[in-house]
Tab-separated table of C-alpha atoms in Angstrom:
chain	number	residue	atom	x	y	z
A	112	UNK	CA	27.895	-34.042	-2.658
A	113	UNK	CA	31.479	-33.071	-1.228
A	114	UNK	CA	31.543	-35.448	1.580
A	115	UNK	CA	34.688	-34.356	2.850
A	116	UNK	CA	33.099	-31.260	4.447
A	117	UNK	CA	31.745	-33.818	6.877
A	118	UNK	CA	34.618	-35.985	7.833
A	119	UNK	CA	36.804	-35.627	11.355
A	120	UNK	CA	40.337	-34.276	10.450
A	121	UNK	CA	41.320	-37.999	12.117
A	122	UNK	CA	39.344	-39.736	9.246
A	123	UNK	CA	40.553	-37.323	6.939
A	124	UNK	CA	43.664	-38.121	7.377
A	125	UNK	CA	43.197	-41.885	7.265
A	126	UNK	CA	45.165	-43.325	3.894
A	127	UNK	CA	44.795	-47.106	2.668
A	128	UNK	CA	46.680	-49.620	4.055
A	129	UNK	CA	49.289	-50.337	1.872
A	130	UNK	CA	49.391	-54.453	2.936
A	131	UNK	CA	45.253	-54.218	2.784
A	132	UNK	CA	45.351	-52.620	-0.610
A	133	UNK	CA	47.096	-56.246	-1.906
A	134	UNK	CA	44.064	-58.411	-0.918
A	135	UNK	CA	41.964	-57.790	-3.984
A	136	UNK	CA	45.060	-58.684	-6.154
A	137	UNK	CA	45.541	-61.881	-4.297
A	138	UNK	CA	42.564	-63.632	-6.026
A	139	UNK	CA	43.344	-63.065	-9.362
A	140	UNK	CA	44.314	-66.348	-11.138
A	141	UNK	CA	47.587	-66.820	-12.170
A	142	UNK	CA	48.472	-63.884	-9.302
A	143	UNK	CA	51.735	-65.345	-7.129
A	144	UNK	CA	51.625	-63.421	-3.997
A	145	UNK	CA	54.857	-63.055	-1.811
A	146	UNK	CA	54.135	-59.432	-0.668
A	147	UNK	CA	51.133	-60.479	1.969
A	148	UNK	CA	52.088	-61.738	5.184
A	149	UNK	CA	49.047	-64.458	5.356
A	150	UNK	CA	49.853	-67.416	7.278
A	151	UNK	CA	49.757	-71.249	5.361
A	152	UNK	CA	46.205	-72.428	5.842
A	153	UNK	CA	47.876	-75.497	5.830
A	154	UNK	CA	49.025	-75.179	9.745
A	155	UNK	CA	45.510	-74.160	10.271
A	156	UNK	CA	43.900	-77.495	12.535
A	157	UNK	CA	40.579	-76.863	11.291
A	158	UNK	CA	38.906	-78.294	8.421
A	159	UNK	CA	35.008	-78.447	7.403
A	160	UNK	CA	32.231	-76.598	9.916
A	161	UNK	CA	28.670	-77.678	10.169
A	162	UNK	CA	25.643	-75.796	11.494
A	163	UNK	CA	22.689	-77.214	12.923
A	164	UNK	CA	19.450	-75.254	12.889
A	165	UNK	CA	16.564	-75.284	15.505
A	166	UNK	CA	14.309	-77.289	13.296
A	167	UNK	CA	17.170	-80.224	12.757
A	168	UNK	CA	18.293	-79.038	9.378
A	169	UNK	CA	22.252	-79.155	8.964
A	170	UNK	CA	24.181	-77.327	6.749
A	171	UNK	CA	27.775	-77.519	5.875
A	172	UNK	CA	30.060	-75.317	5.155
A	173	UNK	CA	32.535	-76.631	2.876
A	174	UNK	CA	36.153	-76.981	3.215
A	175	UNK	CA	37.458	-74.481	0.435
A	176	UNK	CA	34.706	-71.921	2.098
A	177	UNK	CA	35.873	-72.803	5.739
A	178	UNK	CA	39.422	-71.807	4.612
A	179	UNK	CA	38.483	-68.493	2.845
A	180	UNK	CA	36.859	-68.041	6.405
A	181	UNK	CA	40.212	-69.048	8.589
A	182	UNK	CA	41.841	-66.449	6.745
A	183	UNK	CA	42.375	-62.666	6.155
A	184	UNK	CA	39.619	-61.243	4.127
A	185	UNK	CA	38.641	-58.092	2.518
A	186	UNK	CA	37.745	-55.214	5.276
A	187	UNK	CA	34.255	-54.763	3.811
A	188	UNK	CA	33.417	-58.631	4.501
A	189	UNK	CA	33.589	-61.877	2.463
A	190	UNK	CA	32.283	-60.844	-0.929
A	191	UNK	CA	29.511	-63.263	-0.847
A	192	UNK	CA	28.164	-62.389	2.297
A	193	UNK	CA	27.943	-59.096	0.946
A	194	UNK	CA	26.563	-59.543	-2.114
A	195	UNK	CA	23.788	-61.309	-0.500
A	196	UNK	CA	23.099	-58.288	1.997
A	197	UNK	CA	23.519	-55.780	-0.837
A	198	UNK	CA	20.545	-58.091	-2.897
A	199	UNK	CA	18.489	-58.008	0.578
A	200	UNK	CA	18.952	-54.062	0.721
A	201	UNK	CA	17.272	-53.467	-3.149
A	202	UNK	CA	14.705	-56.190	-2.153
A	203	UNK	CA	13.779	-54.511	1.437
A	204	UNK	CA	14.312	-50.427	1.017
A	205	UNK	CA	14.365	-50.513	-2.795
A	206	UNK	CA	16.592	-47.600	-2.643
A	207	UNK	CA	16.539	-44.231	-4.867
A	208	UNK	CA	20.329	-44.438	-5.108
A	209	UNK	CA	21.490	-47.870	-5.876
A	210	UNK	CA	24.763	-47.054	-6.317
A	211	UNK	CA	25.795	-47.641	-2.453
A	212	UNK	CA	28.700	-49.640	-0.705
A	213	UNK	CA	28.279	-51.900	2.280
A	214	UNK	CA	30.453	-52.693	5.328
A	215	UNK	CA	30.192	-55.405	7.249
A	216	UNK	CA	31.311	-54.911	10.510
A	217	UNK	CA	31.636	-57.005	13.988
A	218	UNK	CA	28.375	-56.003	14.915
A	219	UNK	CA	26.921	-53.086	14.073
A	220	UNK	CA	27.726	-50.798	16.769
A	221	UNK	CA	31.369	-52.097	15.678
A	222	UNK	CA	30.409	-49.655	11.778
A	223	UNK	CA	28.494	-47.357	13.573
A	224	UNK	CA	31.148	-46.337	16.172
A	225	UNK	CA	33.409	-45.559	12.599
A	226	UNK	CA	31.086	-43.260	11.537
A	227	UNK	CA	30.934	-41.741	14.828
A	228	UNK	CA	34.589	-40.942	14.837
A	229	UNK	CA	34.297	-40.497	10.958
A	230	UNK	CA	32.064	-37.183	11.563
A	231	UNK	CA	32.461	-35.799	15.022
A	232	UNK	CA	35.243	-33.593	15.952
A	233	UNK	CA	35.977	-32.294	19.206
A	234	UNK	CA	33.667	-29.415	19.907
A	235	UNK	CA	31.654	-30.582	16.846
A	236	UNK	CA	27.804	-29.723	18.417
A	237	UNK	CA	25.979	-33.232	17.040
A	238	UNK	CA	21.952	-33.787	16.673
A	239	UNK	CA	20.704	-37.076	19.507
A	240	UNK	CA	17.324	-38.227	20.117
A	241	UNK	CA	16.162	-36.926	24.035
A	242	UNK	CA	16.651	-39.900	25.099
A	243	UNK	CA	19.226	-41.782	23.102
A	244	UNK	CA	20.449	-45.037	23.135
A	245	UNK	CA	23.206	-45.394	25.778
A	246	UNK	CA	25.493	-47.237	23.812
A	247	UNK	CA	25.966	-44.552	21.377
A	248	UNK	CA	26.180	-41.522	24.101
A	249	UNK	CA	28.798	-43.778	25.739
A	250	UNK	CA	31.205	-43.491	22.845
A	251	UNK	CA	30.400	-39.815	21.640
A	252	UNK	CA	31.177	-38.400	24.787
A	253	UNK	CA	34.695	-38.974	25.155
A	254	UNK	CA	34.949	-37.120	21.476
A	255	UNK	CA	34.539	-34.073	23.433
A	256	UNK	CA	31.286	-33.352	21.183
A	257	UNK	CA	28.380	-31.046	21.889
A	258	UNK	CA	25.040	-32.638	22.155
A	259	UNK	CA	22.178	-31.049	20.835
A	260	UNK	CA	18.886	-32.752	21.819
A	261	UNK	CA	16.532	-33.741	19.735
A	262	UNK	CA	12.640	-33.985	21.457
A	263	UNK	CA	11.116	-37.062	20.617
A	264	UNK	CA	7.125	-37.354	21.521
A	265	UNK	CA	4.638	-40.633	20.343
A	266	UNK	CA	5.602	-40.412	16.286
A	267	UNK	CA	9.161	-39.909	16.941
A	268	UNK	CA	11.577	-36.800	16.452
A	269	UNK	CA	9.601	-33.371	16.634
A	270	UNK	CA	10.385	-32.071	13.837
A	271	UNK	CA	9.210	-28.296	14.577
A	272	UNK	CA	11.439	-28.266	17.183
A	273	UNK	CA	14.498	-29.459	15.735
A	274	UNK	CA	13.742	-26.818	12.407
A	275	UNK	CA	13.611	-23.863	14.986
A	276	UNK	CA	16.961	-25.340	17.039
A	277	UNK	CA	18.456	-25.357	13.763
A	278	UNK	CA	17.201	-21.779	12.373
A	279	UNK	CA	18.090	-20.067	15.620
A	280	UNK	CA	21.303	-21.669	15.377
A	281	UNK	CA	24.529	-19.050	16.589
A	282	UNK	CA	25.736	-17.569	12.813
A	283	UNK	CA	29.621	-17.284	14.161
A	284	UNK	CA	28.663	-21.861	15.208
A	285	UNK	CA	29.138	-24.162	12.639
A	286	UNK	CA	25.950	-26.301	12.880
A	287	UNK	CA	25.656	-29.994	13.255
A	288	UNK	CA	27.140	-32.356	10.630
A	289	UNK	CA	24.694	-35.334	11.860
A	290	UNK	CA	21.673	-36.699	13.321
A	291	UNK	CA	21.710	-39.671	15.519
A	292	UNK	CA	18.557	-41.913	15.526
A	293	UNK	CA	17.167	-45.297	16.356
A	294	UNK	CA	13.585	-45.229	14.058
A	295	UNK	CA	12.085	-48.580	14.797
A	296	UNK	CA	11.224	-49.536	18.268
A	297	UNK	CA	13.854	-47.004	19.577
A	298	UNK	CA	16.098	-47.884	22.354
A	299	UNK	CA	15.060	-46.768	25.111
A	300	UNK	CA	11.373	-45.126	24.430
A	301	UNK	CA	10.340	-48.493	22.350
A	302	UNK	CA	9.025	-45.542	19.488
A	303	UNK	CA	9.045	-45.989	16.172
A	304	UNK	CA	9.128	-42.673	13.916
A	305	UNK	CA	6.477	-42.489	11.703
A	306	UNK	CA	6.992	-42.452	7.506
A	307	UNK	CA	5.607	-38.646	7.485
A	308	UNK	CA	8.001	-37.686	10.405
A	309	UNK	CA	10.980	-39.229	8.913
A	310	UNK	CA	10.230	-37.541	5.348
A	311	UNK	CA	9.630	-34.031	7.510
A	312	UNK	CA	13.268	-34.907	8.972
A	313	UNK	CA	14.859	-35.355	5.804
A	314	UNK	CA	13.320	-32.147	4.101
A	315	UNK	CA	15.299	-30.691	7.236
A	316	UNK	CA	18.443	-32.427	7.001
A	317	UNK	CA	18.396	-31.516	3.218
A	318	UNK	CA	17.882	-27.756	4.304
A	319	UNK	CA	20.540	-27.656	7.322
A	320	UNK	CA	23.002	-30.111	5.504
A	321	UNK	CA	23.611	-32.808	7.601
A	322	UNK	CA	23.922	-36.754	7.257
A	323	UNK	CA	21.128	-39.325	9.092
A	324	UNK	CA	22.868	-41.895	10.726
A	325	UNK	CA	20.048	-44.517	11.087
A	326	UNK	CA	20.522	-46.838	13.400
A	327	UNK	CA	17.826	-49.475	13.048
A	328	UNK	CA	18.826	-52.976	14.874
A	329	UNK	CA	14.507	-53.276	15.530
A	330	UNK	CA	13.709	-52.444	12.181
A	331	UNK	CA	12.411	-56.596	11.129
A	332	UNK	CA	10.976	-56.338	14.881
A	333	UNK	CA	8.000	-54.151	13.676
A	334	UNK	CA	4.494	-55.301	14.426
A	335	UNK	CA	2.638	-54.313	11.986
A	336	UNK	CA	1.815	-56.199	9.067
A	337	UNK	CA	3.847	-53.434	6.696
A	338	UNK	CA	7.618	-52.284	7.852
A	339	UNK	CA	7.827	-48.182	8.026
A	340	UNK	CA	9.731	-47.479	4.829
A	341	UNK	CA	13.578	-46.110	5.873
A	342	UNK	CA	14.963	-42.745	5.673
A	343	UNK	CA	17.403	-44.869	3.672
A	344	UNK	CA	15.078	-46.231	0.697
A	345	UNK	CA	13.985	-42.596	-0.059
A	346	UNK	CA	17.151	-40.861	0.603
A	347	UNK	CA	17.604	-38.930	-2.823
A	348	UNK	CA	21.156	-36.602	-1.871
A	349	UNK	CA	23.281	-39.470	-0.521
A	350	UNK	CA	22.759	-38.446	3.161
A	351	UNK	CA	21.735	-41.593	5.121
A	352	UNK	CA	23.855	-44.320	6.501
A	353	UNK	CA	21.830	-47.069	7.162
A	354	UNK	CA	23.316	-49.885	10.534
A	355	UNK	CA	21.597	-53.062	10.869
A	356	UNK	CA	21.990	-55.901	12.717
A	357	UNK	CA	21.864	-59.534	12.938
A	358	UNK	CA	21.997	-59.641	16.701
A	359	UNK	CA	17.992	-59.309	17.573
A	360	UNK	CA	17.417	-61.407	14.511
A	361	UNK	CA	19.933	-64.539	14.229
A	362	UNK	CA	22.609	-64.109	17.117
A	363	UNK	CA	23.878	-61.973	19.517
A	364	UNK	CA	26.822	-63.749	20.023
A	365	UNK	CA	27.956	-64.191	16.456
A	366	UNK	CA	28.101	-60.302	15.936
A	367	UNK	CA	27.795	-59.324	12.285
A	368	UNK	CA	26.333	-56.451	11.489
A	369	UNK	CA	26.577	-53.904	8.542
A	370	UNK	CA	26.271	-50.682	7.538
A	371	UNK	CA	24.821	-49.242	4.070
A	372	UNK	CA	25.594	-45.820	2.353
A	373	UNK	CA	26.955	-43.294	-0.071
A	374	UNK	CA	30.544	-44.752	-1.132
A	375	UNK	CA	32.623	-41.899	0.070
A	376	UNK	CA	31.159	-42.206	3.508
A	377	UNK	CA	31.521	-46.609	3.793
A	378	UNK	CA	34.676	-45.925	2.345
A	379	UNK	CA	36.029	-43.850	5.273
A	380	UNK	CA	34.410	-46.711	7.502
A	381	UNK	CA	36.707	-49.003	5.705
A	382	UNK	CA	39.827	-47.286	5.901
A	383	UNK	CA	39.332	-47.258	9.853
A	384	UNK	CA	38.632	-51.061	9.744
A	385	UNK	CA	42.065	-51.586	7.756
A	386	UNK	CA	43.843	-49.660	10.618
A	387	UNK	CA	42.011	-51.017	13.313
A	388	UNK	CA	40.346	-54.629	13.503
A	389	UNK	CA	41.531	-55.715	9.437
A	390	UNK	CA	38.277	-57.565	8.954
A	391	UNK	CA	35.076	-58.883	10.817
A	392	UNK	CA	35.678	-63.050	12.040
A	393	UNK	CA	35.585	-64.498	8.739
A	394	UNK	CA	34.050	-67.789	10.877
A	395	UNK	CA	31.074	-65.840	11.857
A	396	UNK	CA	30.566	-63.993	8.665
A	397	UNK	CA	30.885	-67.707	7.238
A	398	UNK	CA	28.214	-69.232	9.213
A	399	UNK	CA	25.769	-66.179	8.547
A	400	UNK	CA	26.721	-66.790	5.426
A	401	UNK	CA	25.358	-70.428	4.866
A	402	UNK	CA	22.595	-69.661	6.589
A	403	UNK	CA	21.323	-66.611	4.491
A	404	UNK	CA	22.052	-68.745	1.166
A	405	UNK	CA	20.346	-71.768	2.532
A	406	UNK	CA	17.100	-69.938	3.236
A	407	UNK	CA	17.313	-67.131	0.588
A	408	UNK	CA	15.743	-63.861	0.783
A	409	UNK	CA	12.168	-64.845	1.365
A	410	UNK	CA	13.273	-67.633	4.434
A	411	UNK	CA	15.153	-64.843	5.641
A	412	UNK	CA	12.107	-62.651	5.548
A	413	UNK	CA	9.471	-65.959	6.937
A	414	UNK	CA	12.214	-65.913	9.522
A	415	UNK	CA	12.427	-62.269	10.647
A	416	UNK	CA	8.317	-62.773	10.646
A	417	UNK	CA	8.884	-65.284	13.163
A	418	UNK	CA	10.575	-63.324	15.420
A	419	UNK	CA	8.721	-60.262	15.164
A	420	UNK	CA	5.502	-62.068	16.221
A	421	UNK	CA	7.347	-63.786	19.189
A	422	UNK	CA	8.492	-60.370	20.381
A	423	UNK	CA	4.753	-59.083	19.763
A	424	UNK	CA	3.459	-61.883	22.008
A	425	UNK	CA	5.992	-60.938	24.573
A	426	UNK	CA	4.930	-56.880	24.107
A	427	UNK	CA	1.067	-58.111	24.683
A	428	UNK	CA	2.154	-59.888	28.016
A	429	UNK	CA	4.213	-57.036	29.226
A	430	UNK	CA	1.008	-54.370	28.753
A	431	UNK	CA	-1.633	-57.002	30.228
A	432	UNK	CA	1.222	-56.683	33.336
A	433	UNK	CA	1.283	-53.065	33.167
A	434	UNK	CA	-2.402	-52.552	32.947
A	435	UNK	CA	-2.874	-54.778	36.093
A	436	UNK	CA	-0.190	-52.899	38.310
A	437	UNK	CA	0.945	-49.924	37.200
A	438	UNK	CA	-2.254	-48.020	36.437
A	439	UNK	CA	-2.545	-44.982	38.367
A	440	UNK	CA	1.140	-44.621	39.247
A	441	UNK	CA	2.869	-45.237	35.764
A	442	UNK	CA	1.994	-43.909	31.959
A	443	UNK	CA	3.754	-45.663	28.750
A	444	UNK	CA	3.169	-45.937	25.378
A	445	UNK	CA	2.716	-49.237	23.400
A	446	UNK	CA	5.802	-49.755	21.476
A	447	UNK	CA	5.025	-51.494	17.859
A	448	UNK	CA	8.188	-52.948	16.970
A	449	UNK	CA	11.233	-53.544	19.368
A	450	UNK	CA	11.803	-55.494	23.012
A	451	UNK	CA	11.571	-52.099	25.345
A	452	UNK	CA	8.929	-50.161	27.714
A	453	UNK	CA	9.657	-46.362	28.138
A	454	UNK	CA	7.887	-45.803	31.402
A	455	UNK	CA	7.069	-42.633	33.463
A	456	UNK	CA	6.461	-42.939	36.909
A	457	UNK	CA	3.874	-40.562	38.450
A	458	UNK	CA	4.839	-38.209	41.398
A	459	UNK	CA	8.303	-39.098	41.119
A	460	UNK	CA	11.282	-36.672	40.036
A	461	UNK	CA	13.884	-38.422	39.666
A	462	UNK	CA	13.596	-42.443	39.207
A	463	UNK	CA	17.061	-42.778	39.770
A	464	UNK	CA	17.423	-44.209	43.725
A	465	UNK	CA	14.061	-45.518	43.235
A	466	UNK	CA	15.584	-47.766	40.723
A	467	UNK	CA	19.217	-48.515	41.526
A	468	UNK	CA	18.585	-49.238	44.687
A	469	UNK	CA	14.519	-50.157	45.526
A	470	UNK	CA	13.987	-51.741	43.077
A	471	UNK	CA	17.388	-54.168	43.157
A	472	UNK	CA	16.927	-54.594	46.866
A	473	UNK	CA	13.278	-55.970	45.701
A	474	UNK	CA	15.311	-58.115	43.108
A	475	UNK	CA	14.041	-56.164	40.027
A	476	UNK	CA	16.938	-55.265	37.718
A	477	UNK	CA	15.503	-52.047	34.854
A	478	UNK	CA	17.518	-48.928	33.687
A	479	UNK	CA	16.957	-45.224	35.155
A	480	UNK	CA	16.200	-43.055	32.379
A	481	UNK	CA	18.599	-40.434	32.995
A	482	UNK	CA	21.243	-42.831	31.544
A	483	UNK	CA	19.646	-42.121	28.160
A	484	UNK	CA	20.184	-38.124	28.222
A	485	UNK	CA	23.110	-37.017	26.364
A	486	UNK	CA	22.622	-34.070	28.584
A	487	UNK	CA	22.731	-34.861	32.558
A	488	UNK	CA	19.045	-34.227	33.546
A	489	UNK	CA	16.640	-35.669	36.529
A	490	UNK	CA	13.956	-37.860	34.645
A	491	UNK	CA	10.710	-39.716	36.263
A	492	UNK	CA	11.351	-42.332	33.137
A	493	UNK	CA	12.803	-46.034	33.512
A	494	UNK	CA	13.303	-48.623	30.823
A	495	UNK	CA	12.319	-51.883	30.945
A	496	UNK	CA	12.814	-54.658	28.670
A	497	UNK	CA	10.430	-57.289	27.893
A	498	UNK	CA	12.448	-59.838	26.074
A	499	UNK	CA	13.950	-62.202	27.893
A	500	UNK	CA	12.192	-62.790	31.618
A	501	UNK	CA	9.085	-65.091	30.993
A	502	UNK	CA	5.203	-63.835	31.061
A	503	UNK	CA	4.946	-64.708	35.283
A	504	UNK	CA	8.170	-63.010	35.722
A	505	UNK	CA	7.198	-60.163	34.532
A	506	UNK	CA	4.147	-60.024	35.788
A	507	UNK	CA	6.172	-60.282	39.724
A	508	UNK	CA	8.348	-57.437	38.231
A	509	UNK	CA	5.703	-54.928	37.669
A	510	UNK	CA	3.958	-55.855	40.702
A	511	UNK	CA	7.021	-54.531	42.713
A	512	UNK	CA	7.815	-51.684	40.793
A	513	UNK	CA	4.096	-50.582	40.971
A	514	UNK	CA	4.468	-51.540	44.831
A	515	UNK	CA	7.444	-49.052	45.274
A	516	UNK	CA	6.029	-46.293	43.481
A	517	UNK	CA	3.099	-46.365	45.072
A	518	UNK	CA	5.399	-46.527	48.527
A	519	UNK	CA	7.657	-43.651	47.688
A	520	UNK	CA	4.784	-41.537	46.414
A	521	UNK	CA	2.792	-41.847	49.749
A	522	UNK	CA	5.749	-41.038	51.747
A	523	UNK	CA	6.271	-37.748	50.717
């Protein structure tokens, strides 16, 4: 595939760093270096790094590791960070092209907003879920882009809808380069596409030309006993780049992240990270590091189990809430996978007041669904997020917010 057809005449433009390019040389044995400008690790005051796990277990990092950590690294990531993630990625997705690069990035909104400015263009028209994750409208918009939204209903994107958008599509308009979505436990609807929707997608992408940027931080959140298969493990042109995410899994906090994808795409990713932040911390990417190799693939994978089934339990106390106060005034869906509620609320317009300023004055803090259009719109939807407040919390929560629907409903 020409990928260049896709790229933003900003990442087009992008060369390698010239002081960058001399990392990989550095390495080599026998190599005597006096062209980087690396600071002594000597000066450095730090020397060894230990982490302690939840169950007691410690591991250390050793000294020679902590100072590859303490200093510049390649822009990709340490290499055996990701050698580890590329192993996870063939043991996961089992990918039809195996011949793809990763990125590790400082979270992975940090690789995802590269690819954003790596396709979109001003006045490029771009393909979003209706409704989106905030985050991502947040940073598009400013591109000057035109969003094109995507419906979404209970198995995900509608895929008759988005084939007719795209065959109906202006002949003098050059149609959209990408397709923005969230798969697993979506942010904010909680949805997760199903495996026949997302092949239905790609048989459309394939047919309109355009890349799938999957964003899928919820993807080890899934409920079910089997993870939904990802556009990326079937993608057979080279037309998904797959984010994931350490955040919901081992640590917000420590933000590591990374994305996974045809070569000439991760490669333009790259060549933004050399201009921009050099190289995710080399101490976090150091601690995930130990951690991963200390469990292996199969801890990590006992591990992600772990904390799916906690964020199932929480899911099963937020619905038993629901079902108690919001019956009659509300309608959701049960997400299976992910830490959100997409609610509507019944014989209201626009949840918007209701919610910035009911339902703080009753001390209830959730998100107005119109901040997940990419398009401004009135919306009866609100988000709510079940991970964090405990089971009686929540429980409090819903009682208000059924007790303020039910108010503003009877007052009109």
């Amino acid at each position: 595939m020409d990928y260049s057809q896709f790229f933003s005449p900003t990442s087009a433009s992008r060369k390698p760093s010239a002081i960058r390019q001399l990392q990989k040389f550095s390495s080599i044995p026998g190599m005597i270096s006096l062209g980087g400008g690396n600071p002594n690790p000597t000066t450095f005051p730090f020397s060894k790094m230990s982490v302690t796990l939840r169950g007691g277990e410690v591991i250390d990092i050793s000294e020679a590791d902590v100072q590859v950590a303490l200093q510049y690294s390649a822009t990709n990531g340490l290499p055996n960070l990701v050698q580890w993630l590329r192993d996870l990625q063939l043991l996961e997705h089992r990918p039809k092209l195996q011949d793809f690069d990763i990125c590790v990035g400082n979270g992975s909104q940090d690789v995802l907003t590269k690819a954003f400015e790596m396709l979109a263009a001003p006045g490029d028209s771009v393909l979003v879920e209706a409704p989106a994750y905030v985050g991502a409208l947040a940073f598009l918009r400013p591109l000057g882009v035109k969003f094109v939204e995507v419906e979404v209903d209970e198995s995900g994107p509608v895929p008759d809808k988005l084939e007719q958008t795209l065959q109906n599509w202006p002949a003098d308009v050059k149609k959209p380069k990408f397709f923005y979505t969230v798969p697993a436990g979506g942010n904010p609807t909680g949805l997760t596409t199903t495996l026949e929707r997302k092949h239905q997608i790609y048989e459309i992408a394939k047919r309109h030309n355009f890349i799938i940027l999957e964003d899928d931080p919820y993807y080890y959140l899934q409920f079910n006993k089997h993870r939904i298969p990802s556009y990326f493990s079937f993608d057979s042109d080279g037309r998904v780049l797959r984010f994931d995410s350490f955040s919901k899994i081992l640590s917000a906090g420590i933000r590591v992240g990374w994305v996974s994808g045809p070569k000439a795409l991760v490669e333009r990713i790259v060549l933004h990270g050399q201009a921009s932040f050099l190289h995710p911390s080399g101490i976090s990417q150091a601690v995930v590091s130990s951690v991963l190799h200390k469990w292996g693939h199969a801890g990590f994978l006992n591990h992600v189990q772990s904390v799916a089934k906690f964020y199932e339990g929480k899911r099963d106390a937020f619905i038993q809430s629901a079902d108690k106060w919001l019956k009659g005034v509300a309608e959701w869906n049960v997400p299976t996978a992910g830490m959100f509620v997409w609610i509507k609320l019944l014989g209201i317009d626009d949840s918007s007041s209701l919610i910035q300023e009911k339902a703080m004055e009753k001390k209830v803090v959730l998100v107005p669904g119109f901040e997940f259009f990419a398009n401004p719109t009135k919306t009866p939807y609100v988000r709510a997020a079940y991970s964090i407040a405990s089971e009686s919390d929540i429980d409090t929560a819903l009682m208000r917010l059924g007790e303020l629907v039910r108010e503003a409903t009877q007052h009109k």
